[in-house]
PDB file of C-alpha atoms in Angstrom:
ATOM      1  CA  MET A   1       0.000   0.000   0.000  1.00 66.00           C
ATOM      2  CA  LYS A   2       3.046   2.270   0.163  1.00 74.00           C
ATOM      3  CA  ASP A   3       2.638   3.550  -3.401  1.00 89.00           C
ATOM      4  CA  LEU A   4      -1.163   3.462  -3.549  1.00 96.00           C
ATOM      5  CA  THR A   5      -2.878   6.203  -5.566  1.00 96.00           C
ATOM      6  CA  ILE A   6      -6.600   6.918  -5.467  1.00 98.00           C
ATOM      7  CA  ALA A   7      -8.832   8.080  -8.306  1.00 98.00           C
ATOM      8  CA  LEU A   8     -12.166   9.442  -7.082  1.00 98.00           C
ATOM      9  CA  HIS A   9     -14.864   9.738  -9.731  1.00 98.00           C
ATOM     10  CA  ALA A  10     -17.432  11.849  -7.900  1.00 98.00           C
ATOM     11  CA  GLY A  11     -19.963  12.507 -10.657  1.00 95.00           C
ATOM     12  CA  ALA A  12     -21.634  14.771 -11.303  1.00 97.00           C
ATOM     13  CA  HIS A  13     -24.981  13.050 -11.447  1.00 95.00           C
ATOM     14  CA  LYS A  14     -26.590  12.796 -14.889  1.00 93.00           C
ATOM     15  CA  THR A  15     -23.270  12.966 -16.732  1.00 96.00           C
ATOM     16  CA  ALA A  16     -23.056   9.331 -17.940  1.00 95.00           C
ATOM     17  CA  THR A  17     -21.743   8.179 -14.559  1.00 95.00           C
ATOM     18  CA  THR A  18     -23.637   4.891 -14.871  1.00 94.00           C
ATOM     19  CA  HIS A  19     -22.137   4.215 -18.296  1.00 95.00           C
ATOM     20  CA  LEU A  20     -18.594   4.781 -17.012  1.00 97.00           C
ATOM     21  CA  GLN A  21     -19.249   2.575 -13.991  1.00 97.00           C
ATOM     22  CA  LYS A  22     -20.669  -0.190 -16.182  1.00 96.00           C
ATOM     23  CA  THR A  23     -17.647   0.055 -18.478  1.00 97.00           C
ATOM     24  CA  MET A  24     -15.242  -0.324 -15.556  1.00 98.00           C
ATOM     25  CA  SER A  25     -17.185  -3.320 -14.247  1.00 97.00           C
ATOM     26  CA  ASP A  26     -17.381  -4.925 -17.694  1.00 97.00           C
ATOM     27  CA  ASN A  27     -13.577  -4.747 -17.975  1.00 98.00           C
ATOM     28  CA  GLU A  28     -12.834  -5.770 -14.393  1.00 97.00           C
ATOM     29  CA  THR A  29     -10.588  -8.724 -15.264  1.00 97.00           C
ATOM     30  CA  LEU A  30      -8.349  -6.619 -17.503  1.00 97.00           C
ATOM     31  CA  ILE A  31      -8.284  -3.798 -14.960  1.00 98.00           C
ATOM     32  CA  ASN A  32      -7.344  -6.117 -12.094  1.00 97.00           C
ATOM     33  CA  LYS A  33      -4.493  -7.631 -14.108  1.00 97.00           C
ATOM     34  CA  ALA A  34      -3.119  -4.120 -14.575  1.00 97.00           C
ATOM     35  CA  GLY A  35      -2.818  -3.728 -10.799  1.00 97.00           C
ATOM     36  CA  ILE A  36      -5.955  -1.595 -10.416  1.00 98.00           C
ATOM     37  CA  THR A  37      -9.056  -2.110  -8.293  1.00 98.00           C
ATOM     38  CA  PHE A  38     -12.377  -0.537  -9.234  1.00 98.00           C
ATOM     39  CA  ARG A  39     -15.069   0.046  -6.618  1.00 98.00           C
ATOM     40  CA  GLY A  40     -18.382   1.367  -7.888  1.00 98.00           C
ATOM     41  CA  PRO A  41     -21.555   2.536  -6.130  1.00 96.00           C
ATOM     42  CA  ASN A  42     -22.603  -0.962  -5.069  1.00 95.00           C
ATOM     43  CA  ALA A  43     -19.647  -1.018  -2.675  1.00 96.00           C
ATOM     44  CA  PHE A  44     -20.930   2.080  -0.878  1.00 96.00           C
ATOM     45  CA  ARG A  45     -24.719   1.920  -0.861  1.00 93.00           C
ATOM     46  CA  ALA A  46     -25.427  -0.473   2.021  1.00 90.00           C
ATOM     47  CA  PRO A  47     -27.142   1.166   5.026  1.00 87.00           C
ATOM     48  CA  GLY A  48     -24.534   2.413   7.471  1.00 85.00           C
ATOM     49  CA  ALA A  49     -21.675   1.535   5.130  1.00 88.00           C
ATOM     50  CA  THR A  50     -21.500   4.443   2.705  1.00 93.00           C
ATOM     51  CA  LEU A  51     -18.191   6.012   1.774  1.00 94.00           C
ATOM     52  CA  ARG A  52     -18.917   8.727   4.304  1.00 94.00           C
ATOM     53  CA  HIS A  53     -19.601   6.129   7.004  1.00 92.00           C
ATOM     54  CA  MET A  54     -16.478   4.127   6.180  1.00 93.00           C
ATOM     55  CA  PHE A  55     -14.201   7.120   6.593  1.00 94.00           C
ATOM     56  CA  GLU A  56     -16.309   8.811   9.290  1.00 92.00           C
ATOM     57  CA  ILE A  57     -17.017  11.973   7.324  1.00 94.00           C
ATOM     58  CA  GLY A  58     -19.851  13.520   9.297  1.00 88.00           C
ATOM     59  CA  ARG A  59     -21.164  10.049  10.102  1.00 80.00           C
ATOM     60  CA  LYS A  60     -19.966   7.165  12.244  1.00 78.00           C
ATOM     61  CA  MET A  61     -19.654   3.497  11.427  1.00 75.00           C
ATOM     62  CA  GLU A  62     -21.945   1.417  13.622  1.00 72.00           C
ATOM     63  CA  GLU A  63     -19.072  -1.009  14.115  1.00 73.00           C
ATOM     64  CA  PRO A  64     -15.749   0.763  13.446  1.00 76.00           C
ATOM     65  CA  VAL A  65     -13.234  -1.302  11.504  1.00 78.00           C
ATOM     66  CA  PRO A  66     -10.130  -2.248  13.534  1.00 83.00           C
ATOM     67  CA  GLY A  67      -7.221  -0.287  12.130  1.00 85.00           C
ATOM     68  CA  GLY A  68      -9.415   2.612  11.051  1.00 90.00           C
ATOM     69  CA  PRO A  69      -9.243   4.361   7.682  1.00 92.00           C
ATOM     70  CA  GLN A  70      -5.979   2.770   6.579  1.00 93.00           C
ATOM     71  CA  ALA A  71      -7.371  -0.714   7.151  1.00 94.00           C
ATOM     72  CA  ILE A  72     -10.497   0.191   5.165  1.00 94.00           C
ATOM     73  CA  LEU A  73      -8.360   1.583   2.372  1.00 95.00           C
ATOM     74  CA  LYS A  74      -6.264  -1.581   2.294  1.00 95.00           C
ATOM     75  CA  THR A  75      -9.400  -3.720   2.004  1.00 95.00           C
ATOM     76  CA  LEU A  76     -10.829  -1.559  -0.775  1.00 97.00           C
ATOM     77  CA  ALA A  77      -7.567  -1.621  -2.746  1.00 97.00           C
ATOM     78  CA  ASP A  78      -7.358  -5.415  -2.412  1.00 96.00           C
ATOM     79  CA  GLY A  79      -3.561  -5.492  -2.642  1.00 95.00           C
ATOM     80  CA  ARG A  80      -3.283  -3.361  -5.792  1.00 97.00           C
ATOM     81  CA  ASP A  81      -1.475  -0.045  -6.287  1.00 95.00           C
ATOM     82  CA  ARG A  82      -4.313   1.925  -7.851  1.00 97.00           C
ATOM     83  CA  LEU A  83      -7.815   2.281  -6.394  1.00 98.00           C
ATOM     84  CA  ILE A  84     -10.646   3.788  -8.412  1.00 98.00           C
ATOM     85  CA  ILE A  85     -13.701   4.836  -6.421  1.00 98.00           C
ATOM     86  CA  SER A  86     -16.775   5.876  -8.388  1.00 98.00           C
ATOM     87  CA  GLU A  87     -19.627   7.138  -6.236  1.00 98.00           C
ATOM     88  CA  GLU A  88     -21.577  10.223  -7.288  1.00 96.00           C
ATOM     89  CA  ASN A  89     -23.526  10.349  -4.023  1.00 95.00           C
ATOM     90  CA  PHE A  90     -20.363  11.117  -2.036  1.00 97.00           C
ATOM     91  CA  PHE A  91     -20.591  14.813  -2.918  1.00 96.00           C
ATOM     92  CA  GLY A  92     -24.301  14.904  -2.126  1.00 93.00           C
ATOM     93  CA  SER A  93     -27.688  13.948  -3.480  1.00 87.00           C
ATOM     94  CA  LEU A  94     -29.072  15.174  -6.772  1.00 82.00           C
ATOM     95  CA  ASN A  95     -32.617  15.592  -5.484  1.00 76.00           C
ATOM     96  CA  PRO A  96     -32.771  16.509  -1.796  1.00 67.00           C
ATOM     97  CA  PRO A  97     -35.777  15.639   0.398  1.00 65.00           C
ATOM     98  CA  GLY A  98     -38.767  17.581  -0.876  1.00 62.00           C
ATOM     99  CA  GLY A  99     -37.586  17.392  -4.460  1.00 60.00           C
ATOM    100  CA  ALA A 100     -36.621  21.023  -5.108  1.00 69.00           C
ATOM    101  CA  PHE A 101     -33.507  21.671  -7.157  1.00 79.00           C
ATOM    102  CA  ARG A 102     -30.522  23.169  -5.358  1.00 79.00           C
ATOM    103  CA  ARG A 103     -29.147  26.430  -6.710  1.00 82.00           C
ATOM    104  CA  TYR A 104     -25.698  25.766  -5.265  1.00 88.00           C
ATOM    105  CA  LEU A 105     -24.352  22.488  -6.582  1.00 93.00           C
ATOM    106  CA  TYR A 106     -23.084  19.986  -4.013  1.00 94.00           C
ATOM    107  CA  PRO A 107     -22.441  22.525  -1.233  1.00 94.00           C
ATOM    108  CA  ASP A 108     -20.988  19.864   1.088  1.00 94.00           C
ATOM    109  CA  GLY A 109     -18.809  18.190  -1.570  1.00 96.00           C
ATOM    110  CA  PRO A 110     -15.589  20.194  -1.159  1.00 98.00           C
ATOM    111  CA  GLY A 111     -15.584  19.756   2.624  1.00 97.00           C
ATOM    112  CA  ARG A 112     -16.230  16.021   2.387  1.00 97.00           C
ATOM    113  CA  LEU A 113     -13.385  15.668  -0.099  1.00 98.00           C
ATOM    114  CA  GLU A 114     -11.037  17.543   2.227  1.00 97.00           C
ATOM    115  CA  VAL A 115     -11.837  15.198   5.122  1.00 96.00           C
ATOM    116  CA  LEU A 116     -11.472  12.132   2.901  1.00 97.00           C
ATOM    117  CA  ALA A 117      -8.018  13.341   1.848  1.00 97.00           C
ATOM    118  CA  GLN A 118      -7.052  13.628   5.499  1.00 96.00           C
ATOM    119  CA  ARG A 119      -8.324  10.125   6.233  1.00 95.00           C
ATOM    120  CA  VAL A 120      -6.429   8.455   3.379  1.00 96.00           C
ATOM    121  CA  ALA A 121      -3.189  10.453   3.691  1.00 96.00           C
ATOM    122  CA  PRO A 122      -0.421  10.046   2.625  1.00 95.00           C
ATOM    123  CA  HIS A 123      -2.030   8.436  -0.424  1.00 97.00           C
ATOM    124  CA  PRO A 124      -2.910  11.116  -3.020  1.00 96.00           C
ATOM    125  CA  ILE A 125      -6.337  11.587  -4.568  1.00 98.00           C
ATOM    126  CA  ASP A 126      -6.914  12.423  -8.226  1.00 98.00           C
ATOM    127  CA  LEU A 127     -10.428  13.802  -8.730  1.00 98.00           C
ATOM    128  CA  PHE A 128     -12.403  12.975 -11.878  1.00 98.00           C
ATOM    129  CA  PHE A 129     -15.530  15.027 -12.437  1.00 98.00           C
ATOM    130  CA  ALA A 130     -17.889  15.656 -15.361  1.00 98.00           C
ATOM    131  CA  VAL A 131     -19.954  18.803 -15.875  1.00 98.00           C
ATOM    132  CA  ARG A 132     -22.953  19.486 -18.074  1.00 97.00           C
ATOM    133  CA  ASP A 133     -24.841  22.386 -19.642  1.00 97.00           C
ATOM    134  CA  PRO A 134     -27.000  23.647 -16.727  1.00 97.00           C
ATOM    135  CA  ALA A 135     -30.240  23.590 -18.723  1.00 96.00           C
ATOM    136  CA  THR A 136     -29.953  19.932 -19.710  1.00 95.00           C
ATOM    137  CA  PHE A 137     -28.516  19.077 -16.281  1.00 95.00           C
ATOM    138  CA  MET A 138     -31.523  20.585 -14.520  1.00 94.00           C
ATOM    139  CA  GLN A 139     -33.903  18.947 -16.950  1.00 93.00           C
ATOM    140  CA  SER A 140     -32.265  15.562 -16.401  1.00 91.00           C
ATOM    141  CA  ALA A 141     -32.418  16.068 -12.633  1.00 90.00           C
ATOM    142  CA  TYR A 142     -36.114  16.760 -13.059  1.00 90.00           C
ATOM    143  CA  SER A 143     -36.496  13.494 -14.967  1.00 88.00           C
ATOM    144  CA  GLN A 144     -34.850  11.750 -12.028  1.00 85.00           C
ATOM    145  CA  ALA A 145     -37.428  13.265  -9.705  1.00 85.00           C
ATOM    146  CA  LEU A 146     -40.173  11.923 -11.983  1.00 86.00           C
ATOM    147  CA  SER A 147     -38.497   8.514 -11.766  1.00 82.00           C
ATOM    148  CA  SER A 148     -39.173   8.595  -8.036  1.00 77.00           C
ATOM    149  CA  ASP A 149     -42.858   9.278  -8.777  1.00 74.00           C
ATOM    150  CA  HIS A 150     -42.475  12.849  -7.522  1.00 77.00           C
ATOM    151  CA  ARG A 151     -45.382  14.344  -9.476  1.00 83.00           C
ATOM    152  CA  VAL A 152     -44.317  17.952  -9.851  1.00 87.00           C
ATOM    153  CA  SER A 153     -44.066  20.375 -12.764  1.00 91.00           C
ATOM    154  CA  LEU A 154     -40.669  21.598 -13.898  1.00 92.00           C
ATOM    155  CA  ASP A 155     -41.549  25.132 -12.783  1.00 92.00           C
ATOM    156  CA  ARG A 156     -42.276  23.958  -9.258  1.00 90.00           C
ATOM    157  CA  TYR A 157     -39.234  21.717  -9.243  1.00 90.00           C
ATOM    158  CA  VAL A 158     -36.745  24.464 -10.176  1.00 91.00           C
ATOM    159  CA  ASP A 159     -38.558  26.926  -7.875  1.00 88.00           C
ATOM    160  CA  GLY A 160     -37.549  30.015  -9.838  1.00 90.00           C
ATOM    161  CA  ILE A 161     -33.929  29.031 -10.429  1.00 92.00           C
ATOM    162  CA  ARG A 162     -32.729  29.798 -13.948  1.00 94.00           C
ATOM    163  CA  PRO A 163     -30.157  27.558 -15.655  1.00 96.00           C
ATOM    164  CA  ASP A 164     -27.825  30.516 -16.174  1.00 96.00           C
ATOM    165  CA  GLN A 165     -27.643  30.944 -12.383  1.00 95.00           C
ATOM    166  CA  ILE A 166     -25.946  27.542 -11.995  1.00 95.00           C
ATOM    167  CA  SER A 167     -22.160  27.705 -11.765  1.00 97.00           C
ATOM    168  CA  TRP A 168     -19.791  24.760 -12.107  1.00 98.00           C
ATOM    169  CA  PHE A 169     -16.876  27.170 -11.663  1.00 98.00           C
ATOM    170  CA  ARG A 170     -18.095  28.027  -8.192  1.00 97.00           C
ATOM    171  CA  LEU A 171     -18.010  24.361  -7.178  1.00 97.00           C
ATOM    172  CA  ILE A 172     -14.669  23.487  -8.784  1.00 98.00           C
ATOM    173  CA  GLY A 173     -13.102  26.679  -7.443  1.00 98.00           C
ATOM    174  CA  LYS A 174     -14.078  25.683  -3.897  1.00 98.00           C
ATOM    175  CA  ILE A 175     -12.575  22.240  -4.396  1.00 98.00           C
ATOM    176  CA  VAL A 176      -9.301  23.744  -5.609  1.00 98.00           C
ATOM    177  CA  LYS A 177      -9.123  26.035  -2.572  1.00 98.00           C
ATOM    178  CA  ARG A 178      -9.339  23.033  -0.251  1.00 96.00           C
ATOM    179  CA  LYS A 179      -6.085  21.649  -1.730  1.00 96.00           C
ATOM    180  CA  ALA A 180      -7.291  18.114  -1.085  1.00 97.00           C
ATOM    181  CA  THR A 181      -6.355  16.623  -4.440  1.00 97.00           C
ATOM    182  CA  ARG A 182      -3.182  16.013  -6.398  1.00 97.00           C
ATOM    183  CA  ARG A 183      -4.892  16.679  -9.731  1.00 97.00           C
ATOM    184  CA  ILE A 184      -8.385  17.402 -10.981  1.00 98.00           C
ATOM    185  CA  TRP A 185      -9.612  16.143 -14.343  1.00 98.00           C
ATOM    186  CA  ILE A 186     -12.788  17.684 -15.745  1.00 98.00           C
ATOM    187  CA  TRP A 187     -14.742  16.851 -18.887  1.00 98.00           C
ATOM    188  CA  ARG A 188     -17.931  17.969 -20.529  1.00 98.00           C
ATOM    189  CA  TYR A 189     -20.734  15.426 -20.501  1.00 97.00           C
ATOM    190  CA  GLU A 190     -21.391  16.440 -24.089  1.00 96.00           C
ATOM    191  CA  ASP A 191     -17.832  15.330 -25.023  1.00 97.00           C
ATOM    192  CA  TYR A 192     -17.944  12.031 -23.148  1.00 96.00           C
ATOM    193  CA  PRO A 193     -18.294   9.745 -26.222  1.00 94.00           C
ATOM    194  CA  ALA A 194     -15.263  11.382 -27.853  1.00 96.00           C
ATOM    195  CA  ILE A 195     -12.931  11.556 -24.827  1.00 97.00           C
ATOM    196  CA  GLN A 196     -13.505   8.092 -23.385  1.00 96.00           C
ATOM    197  CA  GLU A 197     -10.094   6.700 -24.324  1.00 95.00           C
ATOM    198  CA  GLN A 198      -8.384   9.792 -22.871  1.00 97.00           C
ATOM    199  CA  LEU A 199     -10.326   9.158 -19.689  1.00 98.00           C
ATOM    200  CA  TYR A 200      -9.336   5.494 -19.573  1.00 98.00           C
ATOM    201  CA  ARG A 201      -5.672   6.452 -19.997  1.00 97.00           C
ATOM    202  CA  LEU A 202      -5.877   8.720 -16.962  1.00 98.00           C
ATOM    203  CA  LEU A 203      -8.090   6.560 -14.767  1.00 97.00           C
ATOM    204  CA  LEU A 204      -6.281   3.350 -15.662  1.00 97.00           C
ATOM    205  CA  THR A 205      -3.035   3.229 -17.664  1.00 96.00           C
ATOM    206  CA  PRO A 206      -2.052   4.250 -21.211  1.00 96.00           C
ATOM    207  CA  GLU A 207      -1.183   0.613 -21.881  1.00 96.00           C
ATOM    208  CA  ILE A 208      -4.625  -0.883 -21.272  1.00 96.00           C
ATOM    209  CA  ALA A 209      -6.773   2.093 -22.356  1.00 97.00           C
ATOM    210  CA  PRO A 210      -7.012   0.947 -26.011  1.00 96.00           C
ATOM    211  CA  SER A 211      -8.210  -2.479 -24.849  1.00 97.00           C
ATOM    212  CA  ILE A 212     -11.119  -1.181 -22.755  1.00 98.00           C
ATOM    213  CA  THR A 213     -14.482  -2.002 -24.328  1.00 97.00           C
ATOM    214  CA  PRO A 214     -17.138   0.657 -23.584  1.00 96.00           C
ATOM    215  CA  HIS A 215     -20.408  -0.616 -22.223  1.00 95.00           C
ATOM    216  CA  PRO A 216     -22.860  -1.028 -25.122  1.00 93.00           C
ATOM    217  CA  GLY A 217     -25.843   1.243 -25.391  1.00 78.00           C
ATOM    218  CA  LEU A 218     -26.932   4.367 -23.574  1.00 70.00           C
ATOM    219  CA  MET A 219     -27.906   4.624 -19.941  1.00 64.00           C
ATOM    220  CA  ASN A 220     -30.857   6.672 -18.641  1.00 68.00           C
ATOM    221  CA  GLN A 221     -31.932   8.190 -21.953  1.00 78.00           C
ATOM    222  CA  SER A 222     -33.915  11.442 -22.248  1.00 86.00           C
ATOM    223  CA  LEU A 223     -37.670  11.649 -21.795  1.00 92.00           C
ATOM    224  CA  SER A 224     -40.049  12.652 -24.560  1.00 95.00           C
ATOM    225  CA  GLN A 225     -42.723  15.318 -24.185  1.00 95.00           C
ATOM    226  CA  ALA A 226     -45.352  12.562 -24.187  1.00 96.00           C
ATOM    227  CA  ALA A 227     -43.502  10.682 -21.441  1.00 95.00           C
ATOM    228  CA  VAL A 228     -43.414  13.728 -19.164  1.00 95.00           C
ATOM    229  CA  GLU A 229     -47.106  14.388 -19.772  1.00 95.00           C
ATOM    230  CA  ALA A 230     -47.880  10.782 -18.870  1.00 94.00           C
ATOM    231  CA  CYS A 231     -45.918  11.080 -15.620  1.00 93.00           C
ATOM    232  CA  LEU A 232     -47.858  14.224 -14.696  1.00 93.00           C
ATOM    233  CA  SER A 233     -51.302  12.928 -15.610  1.00 92.00           C
ATOM    234  CA  ASP A 234     -54.122  12.481 -13.100  1.00 89.00           C
ATOM    235  CA  ASP A 235     -54.458   8.812 -14.003  1.00 88.00           C
ATOM    236  CA  PRO A 236     -53.966   6.680 -10.844  1.00 86.00           C
ATOM    237  CA  GLN A 237     -52.159   4.175 -13.075  1.00 87.00           C
ATOM    238  CA  ARG A 238     -49.803   6.817 -14.512  1.00 88.00           C
ATOM    239  CA  PRO A 239     -46.298   5.511 -15.212  1.00 90.00           C
ATOM    240  CA  ILE A 240     -43.136   6.719 -13.529  1.00 87.00           C
ATOM    241  CA  ALA A 241     -40.311   7.974 -15.728  1.00 86.00           C
ATOM    242  CA  PRO A 242     -38.601   4.658 -16.625  1.00 88.00           C
ATOM    243  CA  GLU A 243     -41.920   3.136 -17.699  1.00 91.00           C
ATOM    244  CA  ALA A 244     -42.955   6.276 -19.584  1.00 93.00           C
ATOM    245  CA  ARG A 245     -39.579   6.350 -21.341  1.00 91.00           C
ATOM    246  CA  ALA A 246     -40.230   2.854 -22.684  1.00 92.00           C
ATOM    247  CA  LEU A 247     -43.812   3.642 -23.677  1.00 94.00           C
ATOM    248  CA  TYR A 248     -42.976   6.925 -25.407  1.00 95.00           C
ATOM    249  CA  PRO A 249     -39.351   6.732 -26.580  1.00 93.00           C
ATOM    250  CA  VAL A 250     -37.709   9.840 -27.997  1.00 94.00           C
ATOM    251  CA  GLY A 251     -37.840   9.802 -31.794  1.00 94.00           C
ATOM    252  CA  ASP A 252     -39.816  11.045 -34.759  1.00 94.00           C
ATOM    253  CA  THR A 253     -43.115  10.031 -33.163  1.00 96.00           C
ATOM    254  CA  TYR A 254     -42.339  11.416 -29.708  1.00 96.00           C
ATOM    255  CA  PRO A 255     -40.143  14.555 -29.698  1.00 95.00           C
ATOM    256  CA  ARG A 256     -37.721  15.051 -26.819  1.00 94.00           C
ATOM    257  CA  TYR A 257     -39.001  17.032 -23.857  1.00 94.00           C
ATOM    258  CA  GLU A 258     -37.657  20.594 -23.708  1.00 95.00           C
ATOM    259  CA  GLY A 259     -38.604  22.171 -20.412  1.00 94.00           C
ATOM    260  CA  PHE A 260     -36.808  25.477 -20.940  1.00 96.00           C
ATOM    261  CA  SER A 261     -37.364  28.098 -23.608  1.00 96.00           C
ATOM    262  CA  ALA A 262     -34.915  28.601 -26.470  1.00 97.00           C
ATOM    263  CA  GLU A 263     -33.754  31.829 -24.839  1.00 98.00           C
ATOM    264  CA  ALA A 264     -33.170  30.127 -21.483  1.00 97.00           C
ATOM    265  CA  ARG A 265     -31.161  27.400 -23.224  1.00 97.00           C
ATOM    266  CA  ARG A 266     -29.109  30.034 -25.069  1.00 98.00           C
ATOM    267  CA  ARG A 267     -28.275  31.868 -21.837  1.00 98.00           C
ATOM    268  CA  SER A 268     -27.420  28.560 -20.202  1.00 98.00           C
ATOM    269  CA  ARG A 269     -24.933  27.699 -22.951  1.00 98.00           C
ATOM    270  CA  LEU A 270     -23.257  31.075 -22.561  1.00 98.00           C
ATOM    271  CA  ARG A 271     -22.903  30.600 -18.795  1.00 98.00           C
ATOM    272  CA  TYR A 272     -21.599  27.095 -19.339  1.00 98.00           C
ATOM    273  CA  GLU A 273     -18.957  28.243 -21.846  1.00 98.00           C
ATOM    274  CA  ASP A 274     -17.837  31.001 -19.483  1.00 98.00           C
ATOM    275  CA  ASP A 275     -17.618  28.551 -16.584  1.00 98.00           C
ATOM    276  CA  LEU A 276     -15.493  26.152 -18.628  1.00 98.00           C
ATOM    277  CA  SER A 277     -13.076  28.918 -19.633  1.00 98.00           C
ATOM    278  CA  ARG A 278     -12.646  29.936 -16.001  1.00 98.00           C
ATOM    279  CA  ILE A 279     -12.290  26.348 -14.825  1.00 98.00           C
ATOM    280  CA  GLU A 280      -9.442  25.820 -17.289  1.00 97.00           C
ATOM    281  CA  GLU A 281      -7.505  28.626 -15.605  1.00 98.00           C
ATOM    282  CA  LEU A 282      -7.670  27.056 -12.135  1.00 98.00           C
ATOM    283  CA  PRO A 283      -4.369  25.599 -10.867  1.00 97.00           C
ATOM    284  CA  GLY A 284      -4.123  21.824 -10.955  1.00 97.00           C
ATOM    285  CA  VAL A 285      -7.216  21.451 -13.142  1.00 98.00           C
ATOM    286  CA  THR A 286      -7.203  19.938 -16.635  1.00 98.00           C
ATOM    287  CA  LEU A 287     -10.201  20.031 -18.954  1.00 98.00           C
ATOM    288  CA  LEU A 288     -10.259  17.042 -21.309  1.00 98.00           C
ATOM    289  CA  LYS A 289     -11.014  18.070 -24.876  1.00 94.00           C
ATOM    290  CA  THR A 290     -11.886  16.346 -28.106  1.00 92.00           C
TER     291      THR A 290
END
């Protein structure tokens, strides 16, 4: 464990996190042979045994592990020199209790990361984090709320928050100030299909990156206008989002749901582009590009 390095993929939610996690799991044998251990969400979702519980970050383990954080880290790494942890809930939930969208993204994330770095020291953490155009991010978060049968309109869900008020730079800037990571790698969700091999080279090794087979298909596809209307209907037998997605798939027959106006989407893109330019200037941060 002397030379152990840690890669933390902390989301964000709705940025193809599930696809990346599935890809890592699909290629587990190859990854293990390269001296790398991957631990996805399933390793951290049991009651009382989340990543925050394990490393006592604001929460306590019901039965503390003898040897503390270093013993936990050793178990997670399973004798290998590189540990990849992928758990988007570590920074916080996408939809808090009550279902309203948060204006400030993952407010507790930077502090949790700082404490985690203290717990796993002297082993360095490389942070991997994807961002997304605020308008489509908020709309996808809304779809997630519908998946939980939270029957609410988009207007009520966003509660007056405009997409152009959402700032990824604010979040990443706070993380940088904490100085809890060795490096930070950022990528646009929109670029994910094109930068996957770059990502594999950084998460894994340049040698095995070309051999990684991406998980087939898309995960958690968009909802159509008809699907959203079905979720919001007064019918007691109305479907929740996953069922509605299957009944009314996006295509020529069922156009994709667009919850924000063209002007709101335009302003969101401008804010997003400005955020990305500012993020690129932060020390220790690299934006992966096509």
